[in-house]
Amino acid sequence: MTIVRDMAEKTDHNILATRAGRKVYEAVAAEVTGAEYHDIARFIIIRRGSQEKRGCIVVLSAGTSDMPVAEEAALTAEAMGNRVERVYDVGVAGIHRLFNYRNKLLAARVLIAVAGMEGALPSVVAGLVDKPVIAVPTSVGYGASFGGLAALLAMLNSCASGVSVVNIDNGFGAGYQAALINSLGDSPV
Amino acid sequence: MTIVRDMAEKTDHNILATRAGRKVYEAVAAEVTGAEYHDIARFIIIRRGSQEKRGCIVVLSAGTSDMPVAEEAALTAEAMGNRVERVYDVGVAGIHRLFNYRNKLLAARVLIAVAGMEGALPSVVAGLVDKPVIAVPTSVGYGASFGGLAALLAMLNSCASGVSVVNIDNGFGAGYQAALINSLGDSPV
Amino acid sequence: MTIVRDMAEKTDHNILATRAGRKVYEAVAAEVTGAEYHDIARFIIIRRGSQEKRGCIVVLSAGTSDMPVAEEAALTAEAMGNRVERVYDVGVAGIHRLFNYRNKLLAARVLIAVAGMEGALPSVVAGLVDKPVIAVPTSVGYGASFGGLAALLAMLNSCASGVSVVNIDNGFGAGYQAALINSLGDSPV
Amino acid sequence: MTIVRDMAEKTDHNILATRAGRKVYEAVAAEVTGAEYHDIARFIIIRRGSQEKRGCIVVLSAGTSDMPVAEEAALTAEAMGNRVERVYDVGVAGIHRLFNYRNKLLAARVLIAVAGMEGALPSVVAGLVDKPVIAVPTSVGYGASFGGLAALLAMLNSCASGVSVVNIDNGFGAGYQAALINSLGDSPV
Amino acid sequence: MTIVRDMAEKTDHNILATRAGRKVYEAVAAEVTGAEYHDIARFIIIRRGSQEKRGCIVVLSAGTSDMPVAEEAALTAEAMGNRVERVYDVGVAGIHRLFNYRNKLLAARVLIAVAGMEGALPSVVAGLVDKPVIAVPTSVGYGASFGGLAALLAMLNSCASGVSVVNIDNGFGAGYQAALINSLGDSPV
Amino acid sequence: MTIVRDMAEKTDHNILATRAGRKVYEAVAAEVTGAEYHDIARFIIIRRGSQEKRGCIVVLSAGTSDMPVAEEAALTAEAMGNRVERVYDVGVAGIHRLFNYRNKLLAARVLIAVAGMEGALPSVVAGLVDKPVIAVPTSVGYGASFGGLAALLAMLNSCASGVSVVNIDNGFGAGYQAALINSLGDSPV
Amino acid sequence: MTIVRDMAEKTDHNILATRAGRKVYEAVAAEVTGAEYHDIARFIIIRRGSQEKRGCIVVLSAGTSDMPVAEEAALTAEAMGNRVERVYDVGVAGIHRLFNYRNKLLAARVLIAVAGMEGALPSVVAGLVDKPVIAVPTSVGYGASFGGLAALLAMLNSCASGVSVVNIDNGFGAGYQAALINSLGDSPV
Amino acid sequence: MTIVRDMAEKTDHNILATRAGRKVYEAVAAEVTGAEYHDIARFIIIRRGSQEKRGCIVVLSAGTSDMPVAEEAALTAEAMGNRVERVYDVGVAGIHRLFNYRNKLLAARVLIAVAGMEGALPSVVAGLVDKPVIAVPTSVGYGASFGGLAALLAMLNSCASGVSVVNIDNGFGAGYQAALINSLGDSPV
C-alpha cells in the first residue's frame, strides 16, 4: 500500500490511497469524513472541495483482467481534477472493438493504454492519435509473461512515436503523469 | 549458415541454403547448374523440376528492416511448392496499412507474421483471420529489445488464439512450418 | 481462468473454459445443460450439436506431470471437432517408449508435443514425421527450469524443422492452433 | 538508422533522421537543399519554413557521455517547434551542480532527464518540479549496467511521481513525446 | 533466520540473531538471561558486558518500508560497539529532507545507505561526503523492481566513488562491514 | 586461451593448451620439440612418453558445428591416456543416426555428449546407457539460444538420470572430468 | 516428488522416492514391508537384499541449511550400494574446518560438494583432490541468490578442473551420477 | 575511459585516469609533466607532491587474467597515498598458494579481492581475516560467466561476513573505497 501523502502536501487536490484493502478503508473512514472506496481498484479517495474538470483523458484497457490497474489510473486522474473517459476491453486481438471508439480517442488530450500479455495496445493507439500516450504494462498473463515483463518490454520497444512507459501495474503513476500533462493547458505556453 | 541438406533428402523439393553470403553462392554456382541467389534474404535456391503451386501463404512484415527474415520465410515456402503473397511494411503503428490488405489476409490458408521491436503484428493478424498464424520475432530493435527477446515474449503471450512462434530471425523455420501446414490439404482428412 | 468466449462467437463449435476449478464448473452447470467437467485438465466443455470428426491430431506428453497441459490441448482439439489420439509418458530418457507408437505418429496430420524439464520431445518427434508439430513447454521441473523457461528455450531452438511453439502451459493455444491447421483439409488448396 | 519519414508525413514540421553517420548526411545533402548535420547526436535536420517556438522544454543529462542521446532529444524537440534549454553534466553524485539550475527547472513545461549508470537523475528532478518528466536511460556504463538495463529499471522504479520512461538510448522518442506534451497548451483544455 | 554464531566465537561482542520471529526470541529468552528483541528488524541481541562506543556510523533509509533492513544494519553495528545515528525516510524524490541532515552526514565515519525501488540514495550520499558508503538494496518495490534487482544494479553502477554494495535486504552484512571499517581507527595506521 | 599448466604439474600426462590459435602454436613449436596442433579444436598437445590406453570414452556431438568443442573434449581425454571413440553429427532430429551407434555407446565406460541449440542429446544418450554422461552445452545457435544458455538449461533439467554438466563450450572440462572418472578403474574399489 | 521407478526397473538395487512427505511414506509403508523414512532428506528407501559396499563416496555440504540436499545425495548413493562418508558444514568462509577432513577427501573415489549462496565449495574441493567432483547448487540464500542461480553459475564457472554440475537442489541426481561413476571400478578398464 | 577529475578536485592527491590507452597517455604526457603510464592496468597517474604512506592495503587476484583489474585497484590506492601489497594468482582451486601469504593477509588493514569465473576468493579471504574485504568481480570467463555476472552474484552471496562488492571490472572503485576506509585511522574515532 502506498499512502499518497506527498501529493496531498504538494497540491490542493484530493487525497488518494492506492492498493488499499477494504480494512484500510474502514480504518480511514472511521477518522475522516467523506472517504470513498473503489473496490476494483482497491482505491481510497478523500475529496477536498469541488474542482473544475480539465479536458479529457482517455483510459483504455486491453482485457477485463487489466481493469483494476486501469481503474487505479482513471481514479487517480479524476481525483486530480480531470475528466476521464474509460474505453475498456479493446485488446488488439479484436481490433474492430478499438475502432468503434476512434472518435473518443481523437478527442482526447492525453491517453493511458493499459495492457498485459503482449502489451500491444499502446502501439496501436499511438498510431491512431497524435497526442501523448502513457503505457502501463500489467502483470496479467502467465508463463513467458514473466510477471508483466513481456508487456513492459513490448511497450518500451513500441514502433509508434509518442509512447512513454511506467512500471508494471503502476496505474497510479500513469494517472498522475497524465494529470500533470493535462494541466499544462492551464499555464502559458 | 545452415545447409538445408535434410530437407533435400526427405523431399523432392528444391534445395535451399539460408544465411549464405554471395561468396558461398558463387562457390555453389560454380558446381551446380541453375542455382539462384536472393540478396536481401541471403538465400540460395537450386530448383529441381517444376511443381504445382499449392494455395496461398501470406507473409507479412511489420517494418522494412524485417524484410530479410520475411524474404527467407517467403522464399522457403515458395521453394517448397507454395504460392506466396508478400504484404510488407504493415506494422501496427499505422494499422490502416494492414487493413488495406484485409482481403488478401482472408484468402490465405496460412499466414506468417514477421516483426521486431514490440512484435505486435501476429496478434492483430490472428484477430482478423481464423487460419493458423506462424509468428517470427526478429532481432530488429535496440536497447530493451534485447536482440529480439521483447518481440519473442510478446508473440508467446499473444492474446489472440491461433498463433505459434519460431525462434528469433528464423524465417526458414516459419516458411518450412507453413509449407508443412499448407500441404495438409493434399492428404485425406 | 480464461473464458473462451471468443471462440464460441466465431465458430459453431463447442464452448470451452480452461483453468476452471470444480466450483466454477458447478456454477456453470447450474445454469447450462450438458456442461462436462474434466478434472485433470480443469476444463469445462459445453457441447453444441454433433460434429463430424476430422482426421487425427496426436497429442504426446513427456511425463505424467505434463498430463494436465496435454489434456487441455487434447480436449480443446476434440471440442473443435477433431479426432485426437493420446500418446503419454514418452519422454526422451526412455526413447523406446516413443518408438512403440511410431505408426500412430506417422498417421497423424498434426502433432502436439508437451514437455517440461529439458523440453526435448518435440525435436525428436519432428525428426520422425514430416507433419507440423506444435510444441508446448510446461512449468514441470524445479531449480534451473525457471518455471518452464528451460523447456521453452529448448523448443524455440529445436534442431528439427517443422516445430512452432506456444506459451508455457498453454495447452489451449496448442489445441486451438492444431485444430485450425487440421481444418485446412476442408478448404480448397 | 531510423528515417523519420512518418513524422514528416503527419506534420508540417521539419524532417529528421536519427543515428545517421556523416556519410548518410552527405548523401542526403547532395539531394536536398538546407540539410543540417549535428555531429554529437548523429542527427540530420531538414528545416521546412519558420515556426513559432513553444514554451520551454528542459533537457538534462547526468554525464558528458550521455550527451549524444540528450542532443538527439533536444534536436528532435527543437525540430518540432519547441524552445529547448540544455542542462548537461548534472549527475546525482554532485547534486549541487543540479541545484544551480533550479530556476531553469521550475520554469520548464516539460523535462527530459537522460542518464546511464544508476539512472537516478529523473527521480531527483521529478522531486523538484511538478511538471511531467520523460526519463531516458542510456547504455553508458559497463559491467552490471548490462547495456543500460540498470538505468532502465531504476527509472521504471522511480520513487518520484510524474516520471515515464522510453527505451534505452531513445533520445528521439523522448524529444517527440515531450513535443507532443508541450503542444497541448495550443488546444483548448 | 541466521544464527550469528561465528561472530560470537570470533569476538567478545554481543550475540545477534537476524530474521528471528518473536517465537524464536521467546525460545531464546527462556534459556538466556537478558536477550532483547527488536520487532521491526526481527532481531535478537544478547549483550555481553559493556563496551566503549566507537565514533559514529550513520544509517540512512530512503523510505519507511526500508526501515526493517535499516534497523537490522543499525542494531548490528550497535551490538558490535558502535555509536549509530539513524536518518530515515530521506529518499531522493524529496531531496531537501536529506539535506536537512547534511551536518550529521559530514560527521559520520562510515555511512550505510538503504534503499529499494530505484536505489539512488547511496549515489547522492556518496556525492556529499568523502567517507565510505555501504549500500544496501532492499526488495521494497513491485513490478520491474524484480525483488530488489533494480536497486541492486543501480547501486553497483553508482556514478559516485566510494560506494560498495551488499546483498539485497542484507542489513546485517552492511552493519557488520561498517563495524569492521569503523574499528580500523583503533589499530595503528 | 588457457594454458593447462596445472594439469602438467599434477600428472605425468601430456601438456595441453586449449583455445590456441595457429600463431600460439608456432610460438610454442619454436621452443618445444614435438608439439602437435589440431586445427578444428584449436588445441596444442606436447606428448611426454607413451601411455597405456584406458578403456573407452565415447564423445558424441549433435551437429557438425559442435565439432570444435567435441574435438577439444576428445583430444583432452586422449592426451590424458584414454582411448576415445568419436560419434559425431547424431543430433536428436535424426535419431536413427544415433541408434546406428548403439553398440558403441553400450561399450563405453564414460560418455561425453556435446550439443548446442536445444541441447537434447545428453538426455537421449543417458536413457540408452547406464554409464555416466558428461553433458557439454555449446554456443552453437542464434536468437533464443542466448549464447548457449538454452542448451545449458536443457542439460541441467535432463529427465534422464546420470547426467552432469560443464560450462558452455567447455570441451576441456568435460574431457578432463571423463578422464578422472575413467581412471577410477585403476584404483581399488 | 519423484518416484524412482526407472532405477528400480534397471537395477537390482533398492527403490528410492525423493521429495516425499511423511504422509507419502505412511501410504507406502502401509503396502510395502521394510520401507524406511529419512526426515531431513524427505526420502523413502525400500531395501531389497544385502549388497556389498563399493569404495567410498564423500558428500560435503557448505552449511547446515544445505543438509537436506546433501542427505538426498548421500542416501541415494548408499541405496545404490556405495559406502558414503558425510563431511558437513565445511563452507569456505571457515576453510580450516574443511582442512580438518583432508585425509577423508584424499581417500574418496568420488566426491559430491553441495553448497548454496556463493557455491564456492566444489572449486576448493576439486583443487585438493584429483578425483571427480559432482557439484550440487542449492536454493539456500536470499536476494541475489535468485533461488540458487548464483551458486549454479559459480559452479559452472569453477576455476578448478574436474567439476561437473547437476540441477539446483538435485541431490538425487548427484548421488545417482556418483554411484554410476563409482561402479566403474567393477567393469574391466 | 573515465577521467578522474572529481577526485582531483576534492583532494590534494594525485590525478588518475583509468582505462586509458597509450595514445591517451601520450596526449596527456605532451601537456603535463611527470605523467606515468601503467600498461597492464591502462592507467595514467600524475603525481602531485610526496605523501606519507598509510598502513597496508592488500590486493589479491585469483588468476593472472584478473591482473589488469587488480592493478587498477592497486594503483588507485597507491595514488591516494596508501601502501599496497600485491598477492596475485591465488585462486581457490590451489588454495595452498593463498595460505602461503597468510601473514600478509593478517597484517592488512583493508583487503581487495579480485576474481572472475566463480568469484570465490573474497569469501575465503574474509574467512581468514577480520578486516573489511572489498570484492571485485571481473569479466574473466566465458559461457555461463555471462560477462562477470557469475562472479558478481557469488560475491554478493558470500557466506563470509565482512565483504562488500563493487561493479564488474571496477578496480578503480575498489581502490578508491579501500583508500577511504584506510584513511579513517587518521580521524578521531
mmCIF file of N, CA and C in Angstrom, chain G residues 18 25 29 31-32 50 55 60 76 78 85 96-97 115 130 135-136 144 147 149-150 164-165 168 173 175 188:
data_model
loop_
_atom_site.group_PDB
_atom_site.id
_atom_site.type_symbol
_atom_site.label_atom_id
_atom_site.label_comp_id
_atom_site.label_asym_id
_atom_site.label_seq_id
_atom_site.Cartn_x
_atom_site.Cartn_y
_atom_site.Cartn_z
ATOM 1 N N THR G 18 12.228 -39.684 -3.679
ATOM 2 C CA THR G 18 12.716 -38.414 -3.145
ATOM 3 C C THR G 18 11.576 -37.423 -2.987
ATOM 4 N N TYR G 25 5.158 -41.396 2.814
ATOM 5 C CA TYR G 25 5.839 -42.543 3.421
ATOM 6 C C TYR G 25 4.839 -43.469 4.089
ATOM 7 N N ALA G 29 4.389 -47.284 3.387
ATOM 8 C CA ALA G 29 4.673 -48.250 4.449
ATOM 9 C C ALA G 29 3.489 -49.170 4.714
ATOM 10 N N GLU G 31 1.726 -50.490 2.502
ATOM 11 C CA GLU G 31 1.650 -51.520 1.455
ATOM 12 C C GLU G 31 2.917 -52.347 1.323
ATOM 13 N N VAL G 32 4.070 -51.759 1.608
ATOM 14 C CA VAL G 32 5.343 -52.429 1.392
ATOM 15 C C VAL G 32 6.037 -52.654 2.734
ATOM 16 N N SER G 50 20.807 -57.689 0.603
ATOM 17 C CA SER G 50 22.027 -57.027 1.056
ATOM 18 C C SER G 50 22.933 -56.782 -0.148
ATOM 19 N N GLY G 55 33.745 -48.838 -2.759
ATOM 20 C CA GLY G 55 34.648 -47.841 -2.164
ATOM 21 C C GLY G 55 34.018 -46.476 -2.033
ATOM 22 N N LEU G 60 30.027 -33.644 0.794
ATOM 23 C CA LEU G 60 30.333 -32.461 1.596
ATOM 24 C C LEU G 60 29.205 -31.454 1.468
ATOM 25 N N THR G 76 20.848 -41.589 -1.596
ATOM 26 C CA THR G 76 20.752 -42.179 -2.933
ATOM 27 C C THR G 76 21.969 -43.062 -3.215
ATOM 28 N N GLU G 78 24.078 -44.397 -1.101
ATOM 29 C CA GLU G 78 24.052 -45.573 -0.216
ATOM 30 C C GLU G 78 23.072 -46.626 -0.725
ATOM 31 N N GLU G 85 30.716 -41.297 3.094
ATOM 32 C CA GLU G 85 31.163 -40.506 4.253
ATOM 33 C C GLU G 85 30.575 -39.107 4.137
ATOM 34 N N HIS G 96 39.401 -23.702 7.435
ATOM 35 C CA HIS G 96 40.131 -24.644 8.297
ATOM 36 C C HIS G 96 39.266 -25.850 8.629
ATOM 37 N N ARG G 97 37.937 -25.649 8.740
ATOM 38 C CA ARG G 97 37.055 -26.793 9.033
ATOM 39 C C ARG G 97 37.168 -27.839 7.935
ATOM 40 N N ALA G 115 26.407 -26.913 -2.061
ATOM 41 C CA ALA G 115 26.515 -25.570 -1.486
ATOM 42 C C ALA G 115 25.498 -24.630 -2.099
ATOM 43 N N ASP G 130 42.341 -35.184 -6.869
ATOM 44 C CA ASP G 130 42.284 -35.382 -8.322
ATOM 45 C C ASP G 130 41.316 -36.514 -8.658
ATOM 46 N N ALA G 135 29.137 -31.300 -8.392
ATOM 47 C CA ALA G 135 28.719 -30.105 -7.659
ATOM 48 C C ALA G 135 27.205 -29.989 -7.669
ATOM 49 N N VAL G 136 26.624 -29.707 -6.509
ATOM 50 C CA VAL G 136 25.177 -29.524 -6.400
ATOM 51 C C VAL G 136 24.884 -28.140 -5.831
ATOM 52 N N ALA G 144 20.005 -11.748 -4.057
ATOM 53 C CA ALA G 144 20.691 -12.003 -5.317
ATOM 54 C C ALA G 144 21.153 -13.447 -5.482
ATOM 55 N N GLY G 147 17.225 -17.928 -6.054
ATOM 56 C CA GLY G 147 16.765 -19.315 -5.994
ATOM 57 C C GLY G 147 17.832 -20.338 -6.337
ATOM 58 N N LEU G 149 20.485 -19.651 -8.417
ATOM 59 C CA LEU G 149 21.162 -19.310 -9.671
ATOM 60 C C LEU G 149 22.609 -18.891 -9.425
ATOM 61 N N ALA G 150 22.841 -18.103 -8.361
ATOM 62 C CA ALA G 150 24.208 -17.645 -8.081
ATOM 63 C C ALA G 150 25.135 -18.841 -7.863
ATOM 64 N N SER G 164 31.813 -31.289 -12.406
ATOM 65 C CA SER G 164 30.624 -31.170 -13.238
ATOM 66 C C SER G 164 29.431 -30.937 -12.320
ATOM 67 N N VAL G 165 28.319 -30.452 -12.893
ATOM 68 C CA VAL G 165 27.268 -29.838 -12.093
ATOM 69 C C VAL G 165 25.919 -30.476 -12.420
ATOM 70 N N ILE G 168 19.915 -27.357 -9.597
ATOM 71 C CA ILE G 168 19.727 -26.797 -8.260
ATOM 72 C C ILE G 168 18.904 -27.764 -7.401
ATOM 73 N N GLY G 173 20.135 -36.598 -8.259
ATOM 74 C CA GLY G 173 20.924 -36.692 -9.488
ATOM 75 C C GLY G 173 22.407 -36.825 -9.199
ATOM 76 N N GLY G 175 23.794 -38.014 -6.387
ATOM 77 C CA GLY G 175 24.052 -39.321 -5.791
ATOM 78 C C GLY G 175 24.047 -40.417 -6.845
ATOM 79 N N PRO G 188 35.840 -54.073 -16.448
ATOM 80 C CA PRO G 188 37.221 -54.061 -16.915
ATOM 81 C C PRO G 188 37.542 -52.714 -17.563
#
